Short mmCIF file of C-alpha atoms and ligand atoms in Angstrom, two decimals:
data_model
loop_
_atom_site.label_atom_id
_atom_site.label_comp_id
_atom_site.label_asym_id
_atom_site.label_seq_id
_atom_site.Cartn_x
_atom_site.Cartn_y
_atom_site.Cartn_z
CA MET Q 1 180.16 112.89 103.09
CA LYS Q 2 178.17 111.74 105.68
CA LYS Q 3 176.71 108.38 105.46
CA VAL Q 4 172.79 108.21 105.88
CA ILE Q 5 170.03 105.48 106.24
CA ILE Q 6 166.65 106.77 105.16
CA ARG Q 7 163.74 105.00 106.49
CA LYS Q 8 160.67 106.80 105.35
CA THR Q 9 159.64 107.61 102.09
CA GLU Q 10 159.10 111.16 103.24
CA GLU Q 11 162.88 111.57 104.17
CA ILE Q 12 164.12 110.93 100.49
CA GLU Q 13 162.53 114.17 99.42
CA ASN Q 14 164.16 116.20 101.96
CA TRP Q 15 167.81 114.02 101.42
CA ARG Q 16 167.53 114.66 97.71
CA ARG Q 17 167.32 118.24 98.20
CA ASN Q 18 170.37 118.46 100.70
CA ILE Q 19 172.86 116.57 98.46
CA ASN Q 20 173.24 118.71 95.59
CA SER Q 21 173.99 115.93 93.72
CA GLU Q 22 172.77 113.38 90.78
CA ILE Q 23 172.00 110.06 92.30
CA ASN Q 24 172.96 106.52 91.24
CA PHE Q 25 170.58 104.33 92.54
CA ILE Q 26 171.27 100.31 93.24
CA PRO Q 27 167.75 98.45 94.26
CA THR Q 28 168.44 95.72 96.13
CA MET Q 29 166.19 92.60 98.13
CA GLY Q 30 169.15 92.55 100.87
CA ASN Q 31 171.27 89.55 101.83
CA LEU Q 32 174.05 91.32 99.97
CA HIS Q 33 176.72 89.30 98.12
CA ASN Q 34 179.49 90.24 95.78
CA GLY Q 35 177.37 90.65 92.87
CA HIS Q 36 175.59 93.41 94.61
CA LEU Q 37 178.73 94.69 96.12
CA LYS Q 38 180.25 94.99 92.53
CA LEU Q 39 177.16 97.02 91.39
CA ILE Q 40 177.84 99.55 94.20
CA SER Q 41 181.21 99.69 93.53
CA THR Q 42 180.86 100.06 89.64
CA ALA Q 43 178.48 103.06 89.97
CA LYS Q 44 180.88 104.61 92.54
CA ASN Q 45 183.74 104.62 90.13
CA ASP Q 46 181.68 105.65 87.10
CA ASN Q 47 181.16 109.17 88.27
CA SER Q 48 181.23 111.52 91.26
CA ASN Q 49 177.00 111.11 92.15
CA VAL Q 50 175.87 110.07 95.14
CA ASN Q 51 175.15 106.24 95.59
CA LEU Q 52 172.10 105.10 97.07
CA VAL Q 53 171.42 101.56 97.63
CA SER Q 54 167.89 100.52 98.79
CA ILE Q 55 166.80 96.97 100.52
CA PHE Q 56 163.68 96.22 100.35
CA ILE Q 57 162.13 92.90 99.70
CA ASN Q 58 159.17 93.21 97.49
CA PRO Q 59 155.80 91.04 98.15
CA LEU Q 60 154.49 91.86 94.82
CA GLN Q 61 156.92 89.77 93.17
CA PHE Q 62 156.86 86.59 94.73
CA ASP Q 63 154.27 84.28 94.00
CA ASN Q 64 154.54 81.89 96.73
CA LYS Q 65 154.23 82.84 100.06
CA LEU Q 66 156.76 80.45 101.68
CA ASP Q 67 159.48 81.85 99.22
CA LEU Q 68 158.84 85.68 100.53
CA GLU Q 69 159.16 83.96 104.24
CA ASN Q 70 162.24 81.91 103.50
CA TYR Q 71 164.10 84.86 101.84
CA PRO Q 72 167.23 85.57 103.55
CA LYS Q 73 167.44 88.58 105.77
CA THR Q 74 170.48 90.03 106.83
CA VAL Q 75 169.70 93.89 107.13
CA ASP Q 76 172.88 94.90 109.73
CA ASN Q 77 175.54 93.02 107.71
CA ASP Q 78 173.92 94.62 104.44
CA ILE Q 79 174.27 98.11 105.70
CA LYS Q 80 178.30 97.72 106.83
CA ILE Q 81 179.15 96.15 103.68
CA SER Q 82 177.28 98.63 101.34
CA PHE Q 83 178.80 101.66 103.09
CA SER Q 84 182.47 99.87 103.08
CA ASN Q 85 181.68 99.40 99.15
CA GLY Q 86 180.67 102.65 98.14
CA ALA Q 87 176.69 103.59 99.16
CA ASP Q 88 176.66 106.74 100.29
CA ALA Q 89 172.92 106.12 101.91
CA ILE Q 90 170.94 103.49 102.50
CA PHE Q 91 167.26 103.27 102.07
CA ILE Q 92 165.07 100.39 104.08
CA PRO Q 93 161.44 101.40 103.42
CA SER Q 94 158.76 99.31 105.46
CA ASN Q 95 156.14 97.71 103.40
CA GLU Q 96 154.13 100.40 104.28
CA ASP Q 97 156.11 103.23 103.16
CA ILE Q 98 156.29 101.27 99.49
CA TYR Q 99 152.72 100.31 99.72
CA PRO Q 100 150.57 102.66 101.89
CA ALA Q 101 147.06 101.12 102.85
CA ASN Q 102 145.12 103.52 100.76
CA ASN Q 103 147.35 102.73 97.82
CA LYS Q 104 147.50 106.37 97.15
CA ASN Q 105 150.18 107.08 94.80
CA ILE Q 106 150.69 103.67 93.70
CA LYS Q 107 150.71 102.60 90.16
CA PHE Q 108 150.46 98.83 89.53
CA LEU Q 109 152.31 97.96 86.24
CA LYS Q 110 151.92 95.36 84.07
CA ALA Q 111 155.14 94.04 82.32
CA PRO Q 112 154.94 93.55 78.57
CA ILE Q 113 153.83 90.02 77.81
CA GLU Q 114 156.10 89.28 75.00
CA LEU Q 115 159.19 89.39 77.34
CA SER Q 116 157.33 88.36 80.48
CA SER Q 117 155.39 85.41 79.11
CA LYS Q 118 158.25 83.11 78.77
CA LEU Q 119 161.02 81.79 80.53
CA CYS Q 120 160.98 82.94 84.60
CA GLY Q 121 157.45 84.32 83.62
CA LEU Q 122 156.01 80.62 82.67
CA ASN Q 123 156.14 79.22 86.07
CA ARG Q 124 156.14 82.73 88.25
CA ILE Q 125 153.04 84.40 87.44
CA GLY Q 126 152.96 87.91 88.21
CA HIS Q 127 156.58 88.33 89.41
CA PHE Q 128 157.74 90.55 86.54
CA ASP Q 129 154.69 92.68 87.16
CA GLY Q 130 155.68 93.18 90.48
CA VAL Q 131 159.13 94.07 90.03
CA CYS Q 132 158.03 96.61 87.47
CA THR Q 133 155.61 98.39 90.14
CA VAL Q 134 158.21 98.09 92.87
CA VAL Q 135 160.97 99.95 90.82
CA TYR Q 136 158.78 102.42 88.97
CA ARG Q 137 157.48 103.31 92.84
CA LEU Q 138 161.55 103.63 93.56
CA LEU Q 139 162.42 105.99 90.68
CA ASN Q 140 159.70 108.01 91.36
CA LEU Q 141 160.83 108.47 95.03
CA ILE Q 142 164.41 108.72 94.36
CA LYS Q 143 164.70 110.12 90.92
CA PRO Q 144 168.01 109.17 90.24
CA LYS Q 145 170.35 109.60 86.90
CA ASN Q 146 171.37 106.36 86.68
CA LEU Q 147 170.10 102.99 87.78
CA TYR Q 148 172.42 100.16 88.33
CA LEU Q 149 171.35 96.30 87.68
CA GLY Q 150 172.83 92.96 86.87
CA GLU Q 151 172.82 90.87 83.81
CA LYS Q 152 172.40 87.94 85.80
CA ASP Q 153 168.44 88.72 85.52
CA TRP Q 154 168.87 89.39 82.03
CA GLN Q 155 164.98 89.02 81.41
CA GLN Q 156 164.28 91.20 84.31
CA LEU Q 157 166.92 94.07 82.73
CA LEU Q 158 165.16 93.73 79.40
CA ILE Q 159 161.52 94.14 81.28
CA LEU Q 160 162.93 97.30 83.23
CA LYS Q 161 164.46 98.76 80.00
CA ASN Q 162 161.20 98.45 78.63
CA LEU Q 163 159.33 100.06 81.49
CA VAL Q 164 162.18 103.05 81.57
CA LEU Q 165 161.11 103.41 77.43
CA LYS Q 166 157.48 103.03 78.22
CA GLU Q 167 157.05 105.21 80.54
CA LYS Q 168 159.63 107.88 79.45
CA LEU Q 169 161.35 107.96 82.62
CA ASN Q 170 164.10 110.17 82.85
CA VAL Q 171 166.83 107.16 83.83
CA ALA Q 172 169.92 105.72 82.23
CA ILE Q 173 170.15 102.02 82.83
CA LYS Q 174 173.82 100.78 83.83
CA SER Q 175 174.42 96.84 83.92
CA ILE Q 176 176.99 94.35 85.06
CA PRO Q 177 177.91 91.21 84.07
CA THR Q 178 176.70 88.49 86.00
CA GLN Q 179 179.14 87.71 88.86
CA ARG Q 180 180.30 84.16 89.12
CA ASP Q 181 181.72 82.28 92.59
CA PHE Q 182 185.00 80.22 93.01
CA ASP Q 183 183.20 77.21 91.37
CA GLY Q 184 181.78 79.06 88.42
CA ILE Q 185 178.22 79.13 89.61
CA PRO Q 186 176.23 82.81 89.60
CA LEU Q 187 176.15 84.47 92.68
CA SER Q 188 172.80 84.83 93.84
CA SER Q 189 171.12 85.47 97.38
CA ARG Q 190 169.53 82.18 97.05
CA ASN Q 191 172.47 79.92 97.15
CA VAL Q 192 172.74 79.88 101.03
CA HIS Q 193 169.52 77.57 101.05
CA LEU Q 194 171.83 75.14 98.52
CA SER Q 195 173.02 71.60 100.42
CA LYS Q 196 176.60 70.27 99.15
CA ASN Q 197 174.94 68.11 96.70
CA GLU Q 198 172.52 70.55 95.23
CA ARG Q 199 175.36 72.96 94.75
CA LYS Q 200 177.36 70.59 92.93
CA LEU Q 201 174.47 70.02 90.37
CA ILE Q 202 174.15 73.94 90.09
CA ARG Q 203 177.78 73.92 89.27
CA PHE Q 204 177.10 71.41 86.46
CA PHE Q 205 174.99 73.20 85.09
CA SER Q 206 176.59 76.47 84.71
CA SER Q 207 179.66 74.25 83.34
CA GLU Q 208 177.65 73.07 80.61
CA LEU Q 209 176.35 76.61 79.58
CA LEU Q 210 179.77 77.63 79.86
CA GLU Q 211 181.14 74.82 77.78
CA ALA Q 212 178.14 75.61 75.33
CA LYS Q 213 179.26 78.95 74.88
CA LYS Q 214 183.14 77.77 74.27
CA ASN Q 215 182.16 75.43 71.40
CA PHE Q 216 179.74 77.81 69.97
CA GLN Q 217 182.81 80.16 69.24
CA GLN Q 218 184.11 77.24 67.13
CA GLU Q 219 181.28 75.43 65.57
CA LYS Q 220 179.05 78.51 65.61
CA ASN Q 221 176.07 75.89 66.42
CA ILE Q 222 173.96 74.51 69.57
CA ASN Q 223 172.55 71.36 70.40
CA LEU Q 224 170.11 72.27 73.25
CA ASN Q 225 168.90 68.33 73.35
CA LYS Q 226 172.24 67.52 73.84
CA ILE Q 227 172.62 69.65 76.77
CA ILE Q 228 169.64 68.72 77.96
CA LYS Q 229 170.36 64.75 77.98
CA LYS Q 230 173.61 65.72 80.08
CA LEU Q 231 171.31 67.55 82.49
CA SER Q 232 168.76 64.74 82.84
CA GLU Q 233 171.45 62.13 83.22
CA LYS Q 234 172.35 64.02 86.04
CA LYS Q 235 168.75 64.11 87.37
CA ILE Q 236 168.78 67.83 87.30
CA SER Q 237 165.19 69.02 86.72
CA ILE Q 238 165.06 71.72 84.08
CA GLU Q 239 162.35 74.06 84.02
CA TYR Q 240 163.52 76.05 80.70
CA LEU Q 241 166.37 76.11 78.61
CA GLU Q 242 166.19 77.90 75.30
CA HIS Q 243 168.14 79.40 73.00
CA LEU Q 244 166.74 82.93 72.22
CA HIS Q 245 167.13 86.42 70.66
CA PRO Q 246 169.09 88.34 73.57
CA HIS Q 247 166.77 91.51 73.04
CA THR Q 248 163.51 90.39 71.84
CA LEU Q 249 163.54 86.57 73.46
CA GLN Q 250 162.01 85.11 70.22
CA LYS Q 251 163.70 82.08 69.55
CA ALA Q 252 167.28 82.84 67.96
CA ARG Q 253 167.63 83.07 64.46
CA LEU Q 254 170.14 81.74 62.24
CA GLU Q 255 171.75 85.43 61.32
CA ASP Q 256 171.72 86.53 65.22
CA ASN Q 257 175.58 87.01 66.06
CA ILE Q 258 174.61 87.48 69.80
CA SER Q 259 172.16 84.77 70.98
CA LEU Q 260 171.23 84.13 74.77
CA LEU Q 261 171.30 80.45 76.19
CA ALA Q 262 169.39 80.76 79.15
CA GLY Q 263 168.06 78.06 81.55
CA ALA Q 264 166.31 77.31 84.91
CA ILE Q 265 166.85 74.38 87.10
CA ARG Q 266 165.52 73.22 90.67
CA CYS Q 267 167.61 71.98 93.31
CA GLY Q 268 165.60 70.79 96.16
CA LYS Q 269 163.52 73.79 97.13
CA THR Q 270 165.53 75.96 95.32
CA ARG Q 271 165.33 77.32 92.06
CA LEU Q 272 168.22 79.06 89.94
CA ILE Q 273 168.80 80.73 86.84
CA ASP Q 274 171.97 81.01 84.77
CA HIS Q 275 172.55 82.18 81.28
CA VAL Q 276 175.67 82.43 78.70
CA PHE Q 277 175.59 84.72 75.58
CA LEU Q 278 176.67 82.74 72.51
CA MET Q 279 178.58 84.73 69.87
CA LYS Q 280 179.62 84.31 66.36
CA ARG Q 281 181.91 86.81 66.47
CA ARG Q 282 182.80 90.35 68.42
CA PRO Q 283 180.55 93.21 67.46
CA ILE Q 284 180.82 95.50 65.07
CA ILE Q 285 179.49 99.06 64.95
CA ALA Q 286 179.03 100.67 61.26
CA ILE Q 287 178.89 104.42 61.25
CA ASP Q 288 178.10 105.84 58.11
CA GLY Q 289 177.40 109.44 56.92
CA PRO Q 290 178.50 112.46 54.47
CA ALA Q 291 181.47 114.13 54.09
CA GLY Q 292 182.11 116.20 57.21
CA SER Q 293 179.52 114.69 59.84
CA GLY Q 294 182.25 114.35 62.28
CA LYS Q 295 182.59 110.37 61.65
CA SER Q 296 186.26 110.14 61.80
CA THR Q 297 186.69 112.01 65.23
CA VAL Q 298 183.74 110.02 66.57
CA THR Q 299 184.74 106.95 65.29
CA ARG Q 300 188.12 106.93 66.62
CA LEU Q 301 187.20 108.10 69.93
CA ILE Q 302 184.64 105.45 70.08
CA ALA Q 303 187.38 102.78 69.03
CA LYS Q 304 189.38 104.22 72.07
CA LYS Q 305 187.07 104.12 74.64
CA LEU Q 306 185.47 100.38 73.77
CA ASN Q 307 188.76 99.06 72.80
CA LEU Q 308 187.67 98.26 69.36
CA LEU Q 309 189.74 98.26 65.97
CA TYR Q 310 188.91 101.35 63.97
CA LEU Q 311 188.30 100.73 60.47
CA ASP Q 312 188.66 103.92 58.22
CA THR Q 313 187.19 102.68 54.91
CA GLY Q 314 187.61 106.17 53.33
CA ALA Q 315 191.15 105.96 54.26
CA MET Q 316 191.04 103.01 52.24
CA TYR Q 317 189.67 104.63 49.31
CA ARG Q 318 191.80 107.48 49.46
CA ALA Q 319 194.53 105.27 49.57
CA LEU Q 320 194.09 103.63 46.88
CA SER Q 321 193.01 106.88 44.90
CA TRP Q 322 196.79 107.86 46.13
CA LEU Q 323 198.48 105.15 44.34
CA ILE Q 324 196.37 105.54 41.22
CA LEU Q 325 197.43 109.16 40.87
CA LYS Q 326 201.27 108.29 41.99
CA GLU Q 327 201.55 105.99 39.37
CA ASN Q 328 199.16 107.58 36.59
CA ILE Q 329 197.09 104.71 36.21
CA ASP Q 330 194.02 104.92 33.84
CA TYR Q 331 191.42 103.60 36.36
CA LYS Q 332 188.97 103.49 33.49
CA LYS Q 333 190.64 100.76 32.52
CA GLU Q 334 189.42 97.46 34.11
CA LYS Q 335 192.67 95.50 33.75
CA LYS Q 336 194.94 98.34 34.95
CA LEU Q 337 192.94 98.35 38.25
CA LEU Q 338 193.02 94.55 38.53
CA ASN Q 339 196.74 94.55 38.33
CA ILE Q 340 196.79 97.30 41.00
CA PHE Q 341 194.40 95.08 43.72
CA LYS Q 342 196.89 92.32 42.82
CA ASP Q 343 199.90 94.05 44.53
CA ILE Q 344 198.43 96.83 46.78
CA SER Q 345 198.47 96.50 50.66
CA ILE Q 346 196.61 98.79 52.54
CA ILE Q 347 196.91 98.53 56.38
CA PHE Q 348 196.79 100.65 59.77
CA LYS Q 349 199.21 101.30 62.34
CA SER Q 350 198.76 103.05 65.39
CA ASN Q 351 201.06 105.72 65.90
CA THR Q 352 202.36 107.37 69.07
CA TYR Q 353 200.05 109.67 69.24
CA SER Q 354 197.24 107.37 69.69
CA HIS Q 355 195.67 107.80 65.79
CA GLN Q 356 196.38 105.65 63.14
CA ASP Q 357 198.61 105.85 60.22
CA VAL Q 358 197.57 104.41 56.70
CA TYR Q 359 200.36 102.65 54.67
CA VAL Q 360 200.44 101.60 51.29
CA ASN Q 361 202.75 99.09 50.19
CA ASN Q 362 204.50 99.92 53.59
CA TYR Q 363 204.83 103.94 52.61
CA CYS Q 364 203.13 106.01 55.06
CA VAL Q 365 200.38 108.14 53.36
CA THR Q 366 198.38 109.54 56.30
CA GLU Q 367 198.91 113.22 55.33
CA GLU Q 368 199.15 112.72 51.42
CA ILE Q 369 195.47 111.24 51.20
CA ARG Q 370 194.17 114.27 52.64
CA SER Q 371 195.19 116.26 50.16
CA GLN Q 372 192.67 118.29 48.00
CA LYS Q 373 193.78 116.51 44.72
CA ILE Q 374 192.96 113.20 46.51
CA SER Q 375 189.53 114.60 47.82
CA SER Q 376 188.65 115.66 43.95
CA ILE Q 377 188.95 112.21 42.65
CA VAL Q 378 188.26 109.89 45.88
CA SER Q 379 184.26 110.22 44.84
CA LYS Q 380 184.90 109.12 41.18
CA ILE Q 381 187.07 105.96 42.17
CA SER Q 382 185.07 104.69 44.78
CA SER Q 383 182.13 104.99 42.58
CA ILE Q 384 183.95 102.19 40.20
CA LYS Q 385 182.30 98.60 40.54
CA GLU Q 386 185.32 96.91 40.84
CA VAL Q 387 187.12 99.19 43.32
CA ARG Q 388 184.18 98.58 45.62
CA LYS Q 389 183.99 95.11 45.36
CA PHE Q 390 187.70 94.88 46.19
CA LEU Q 391 187.55 97.18 48.72
CA VAL Q 392 184.76 95.91 50.32
CA GLU Q 393 186.04 92.11 50.41
CA GLU Q 394 189.32 93.48 52.11
CA GLN Q 395 187.11 95.36 54.79
CA ARG Q 396 185.17 92.33 55.66
CA LYS Q 397 188.11 90.54 55.83
CA ILE Q 398 189.33 92.59 58.64
CA GLY Q 399 185.92 92.19 60.35
CA GLU Q 400 185.78 88.46 60.19
CA SER Q 401 186.35 88.08 63.84
CA GLY Q 402 184.42 91.25 64.65
CA GLY Q 403 185.38 93.88 67.32
CA LEU Q 404 185.91 96.92 65.33
CA VAL Q 405 183.96 100.08 64.82
CA ALA Q 406 183.98 101.09 61.12
CA GLU Q 407 183.10 104.25 59.19
CA GLY Q 408 182.46 105.18 55.63
CA ARG Q 409 179.13 105.17 53.60
CA ASP Q 410 178.12 101.95 53.04
CA ILE Q 411 179.13 99.99 56.03
CA GLY Q 412 175.56 99.21 57.43
CA THR Q 413 174.12 98.72 54.11
CA THR Q 414 176.85 96.82 52.15
CA VAL Q 415 180.24 95.91 54.17
CA PHE Q 416 178.39 94.97 57.52
CA PRO Q 417 175.01 94.67 57.11
CA HIS Q 418 174.72 92.71 60.16
CA ALA Q 419 176.29 95.07 62.27
CA GLU Q 420 174.97 94.93 66.02
CA LEU Q 421 174.68 98.58 66.09
CA LYS Q 422 174.39 101.11 62.95
CA ILE Q 423 174.51 104.86 63.38
CA PHE Q 424 174.09 107.15 60.58
CA LEU Q 425 175.89 110.32 61.66
CA THR Q 426 174.93 113.91 59.74
CA ALA Q 427 175.08 117.57 60.37
CA SER Q 428 173.58 120.63 58.26
CA ILE Q 429 175.69 121.53 55.08
CA ASP Q 430 176.69 124.92 57.00
CA GLU Q 431 178.18 123.03 59.90
CA ARG Q 432 180.03 120.84 57.85
CA ALA Q 433 181.62 123.58 55.72
CA LYS Q 434 182.56 125.12 58.97
CA ARG Q 435 183.88 122.21 60.41
CA ARG Q 436 185.79 121.27 57.16
CA LYS Q 437 187.52 124.82 56.75
CA PHE Q 438 188.71 124.04 60.76
CA ASP Q 439 190.05 120.90 60.22
CA LYS Q 440 193.40 120.64 60.95
CA ASN Q 441 193.91 117.18 58.72
CA SER Q 442 192.30 119.14 55.99
CA LYS Q 443 195.40 121.34 55.33
CA ASP Q 444 194.61 122.42 51.78
CA LEU Q 445 190.46 123.50 52.80
CA ARG Q 446 191.92 126.05 55.45
CA GLU Q 447 192.41 128.52 52.45
CA VAL Q 448 188.98 128.17 50.55
CA ASP Q 449 186.20 130.13 51.32
CA LEU Q 450 183.06 129.31 53.10
CA ASN Q 451 181.04 129.33 50.29
CA THR Q 452 183.05 127.24 47.98
CA LEU Q 453 183.33 124.67 50.73
CA LYS Q 454 179.66 124.50 50.75
CA GLU Q 455 179.38 123.90 46.90
CA LEU Q 456 182.11 121.48 47.30
CA ILE Q 457 179.97 119.48 49.76
CA LYS Q 458 176.77 119.31 48.16
CA LYS Q 459 178.51 118.18 45.31
CA ARG Q 460 180.17 115.56 46.85
CA ASP Q 461 177.16 114.59 48.44
CA PHE Q 462 175.12 114.25 44.95
CA GLU Q 463 178.11 112.31 43.88
CA ASP Q 464 178.05 109.66 46.85
CA SER Q 465 174.21 109.64 47.14
CA ASN Q 466 173.63 109.15 43.28
CA ARG Q 467 176.65 106.69 42.53
CA GLU Q 468 175.01 103.34 41.18
CA ILE Q 469 177.21 101.18 43.62
CA SER Q 470 176.89 101.42 47.55
CA PRO Q 471 175.31 104.95 47.19
CA LEU Q 472 175.48 106.73 50.74
CA ILE Q 473 172.09 105.86 52.02
CA LYS Q 474 170.85 105.18 55.92
CA ALA Q 475 170.38 101.77 56.67
CA ASN Q 476 166.88 100.78 57.53
CA ASP Q 477 167.73 99.96 60.91
CA ALA Q 478 170.37 102.35 61.47
CA ILE Q 479 169.97 105.26 64.08
CA GLU Q 480 170.16 108.95 62.61
CA ILE Q 481 171.81 111.25 64.79
CA ILE Q 482 172.16 114.97 63.56
CA THR Q 483 175.41 116.60 65.19
CA ASP Q 484 174.55 119.86 64.55
CA ARG Q 485 174.41 121.01 68.14
CA TYR Q 486 176.50 118.23 69.78
CA THR Q 487 179.77 118.26 70.91
CA ILE Q 488 181.94 115.68 70.02
CA ASN Q 489 181.72 114.04 73.25
CA GLU Q 490 178.02 114.16 73.47
CA VAL Q 491 178.17 112.59 70.46
CA VAL Q 492 180.32 109.55 71.46
CA ASP Q 493 178.88 109.50 74.72
CA LYS Q 494 175.28 108.73 73.02
CA ILE Q 495 177.01 106.26 70.84
CA ILE Q 496 178.25 104.37 73.57
CA ASP Q 497 175.42 104.25 75.50
CA LEU Q 498 173.37 102.86 72.48
CA TYR Q 499 176.20 100.26 71.98
CA ASN Q 500 176.16 99.24 75.98
CA ASP Q 501 172.34 99.02 75.64
CA LYS Q 502 172.56 96.70 72.63
CA ILE Q 503 175.80 94.75 73.91
CA PRO Q 504 175.71 92.65 77.12
CA LYS Q 505 178.52 93.57 79.09
CA GLU Q 506 179.47 89.69 79.45
CA THR Q 507 180.08 89.27 76.18
CA GLU Q 508 183.53 91.08 76.54
CA ILE Q 509 184.44 88.75 79.19
CA LYS Q 510 186.36 85.74 77.46
O1 PAF T 1 166.54 91.98 91.31
C1 PAF T 1 166.44 92.43 92.14
O2 PAF T 1 166.91 92.15 93.92
C2 PAF T 1 164.88 92.53 92.58
O3 PAF T 1 164.15 92.01 91.77
C3 PAF T 1 164.41 94.51 92.53
C4 PAF T 1 165.22 94.89 91.08
C5 PAF T 1 165.53 94.97 93.20
C6 PAF T 1 163.51 94.54 92.58
O4 PAF T 1 163.06 94.17 93.90
#
């Protein structure tokens, strides 16, 4: 594809018509560094869309005239390195193009107060309004499918996600982690202004944040005053240092598994921001839903794509049921059950087909636990108080350090009520019966006729939803997905998008 430079807003429309492709959009203010280049190359590697980079120093987001005048301008080099890192087109509009004198077509936007009145918004009046206005204008001109932004400007990222939702813009926001220089400081166009000594101070600031992140993993606790004291001793002028909820920017709560430690400091004339995410454990996705909703397939694929552990809690109930049947145990007698719990070991092992096998006391039961015989008793067994208590504890042990996607019926409500993402997957009875009939794992069900299957599913739903302990109900904060009209891959992509929206990419970095 021929690389193009577009300078006029009118040319954008023409260009869009000719490319015959969706667009990845990477907005910048120029003076590109490796952080920008990472955005461009990530977009290139993500899909086969056309990559458009914009270079526009947006006067509306500068609250200080001098800052605007001093903003580094390196357009020739920007063009060169954008193209060599995966840009297909570069849009370099003038001020008049973006903000025509008559202000025709310009919607001047206000960033939401809850997100914009703190952190960087405290001392940069109107900054985020300016960012929203220019990004909205650019999105309307370019109409991209994906918008790529850096997590370095986390507050900006939240505000722009809010803008996309509020204005119902048809664009997906993709983010990349903060890119750091060799000495640990975040890459920023403003770093060029730093003297040697100022850079040393920033390095100290960033290393304190990174240290706090490391300590938090062990101590699950943060002492802001201690950090402030250490920075003050180095005569670092702190504009803010706050420990917040990563999405609402309200004060972090004890139960927040992921929180944001964000700060801004002044070094000479330069103001720099940095942040880290503090995590008690790796993220957990809870996927609940009735039989036949597609949970297992979807969960397995998500685990693979996000490199998470796949915790099939249903298989654990089936495995226990299998042992009860095999040993002919009277599960109505509590003592007999407690005896089983002492000896049973249920573990999952990946097999060569990148699926998981289930072992009960080292014996592989993957196939046997899917039999109709087990299906007919598992609901009863899983409604026994002691059984649930035992297996929920086992599941929580597996989830202690997070990093898993669990499927079941009470994951979001009982097992992992603090899971970062809760999904309630469901489908109509007709659809679920059809899926069950053609499920290659449900050997015995292929012979059962569709109407009988529907009745079986209704019965199972009734039992699961009406049992006393941990009934199948949607958690208040779960997102419901009705899968009838979607392919498996569409459901998986939808859940991965929701996950990416909630979990900063940065948390994946050790
Ligand atoms: O992050 C930036 O560089 C700018 O705020 C943006 C998003 C390009 C808008 O001018």
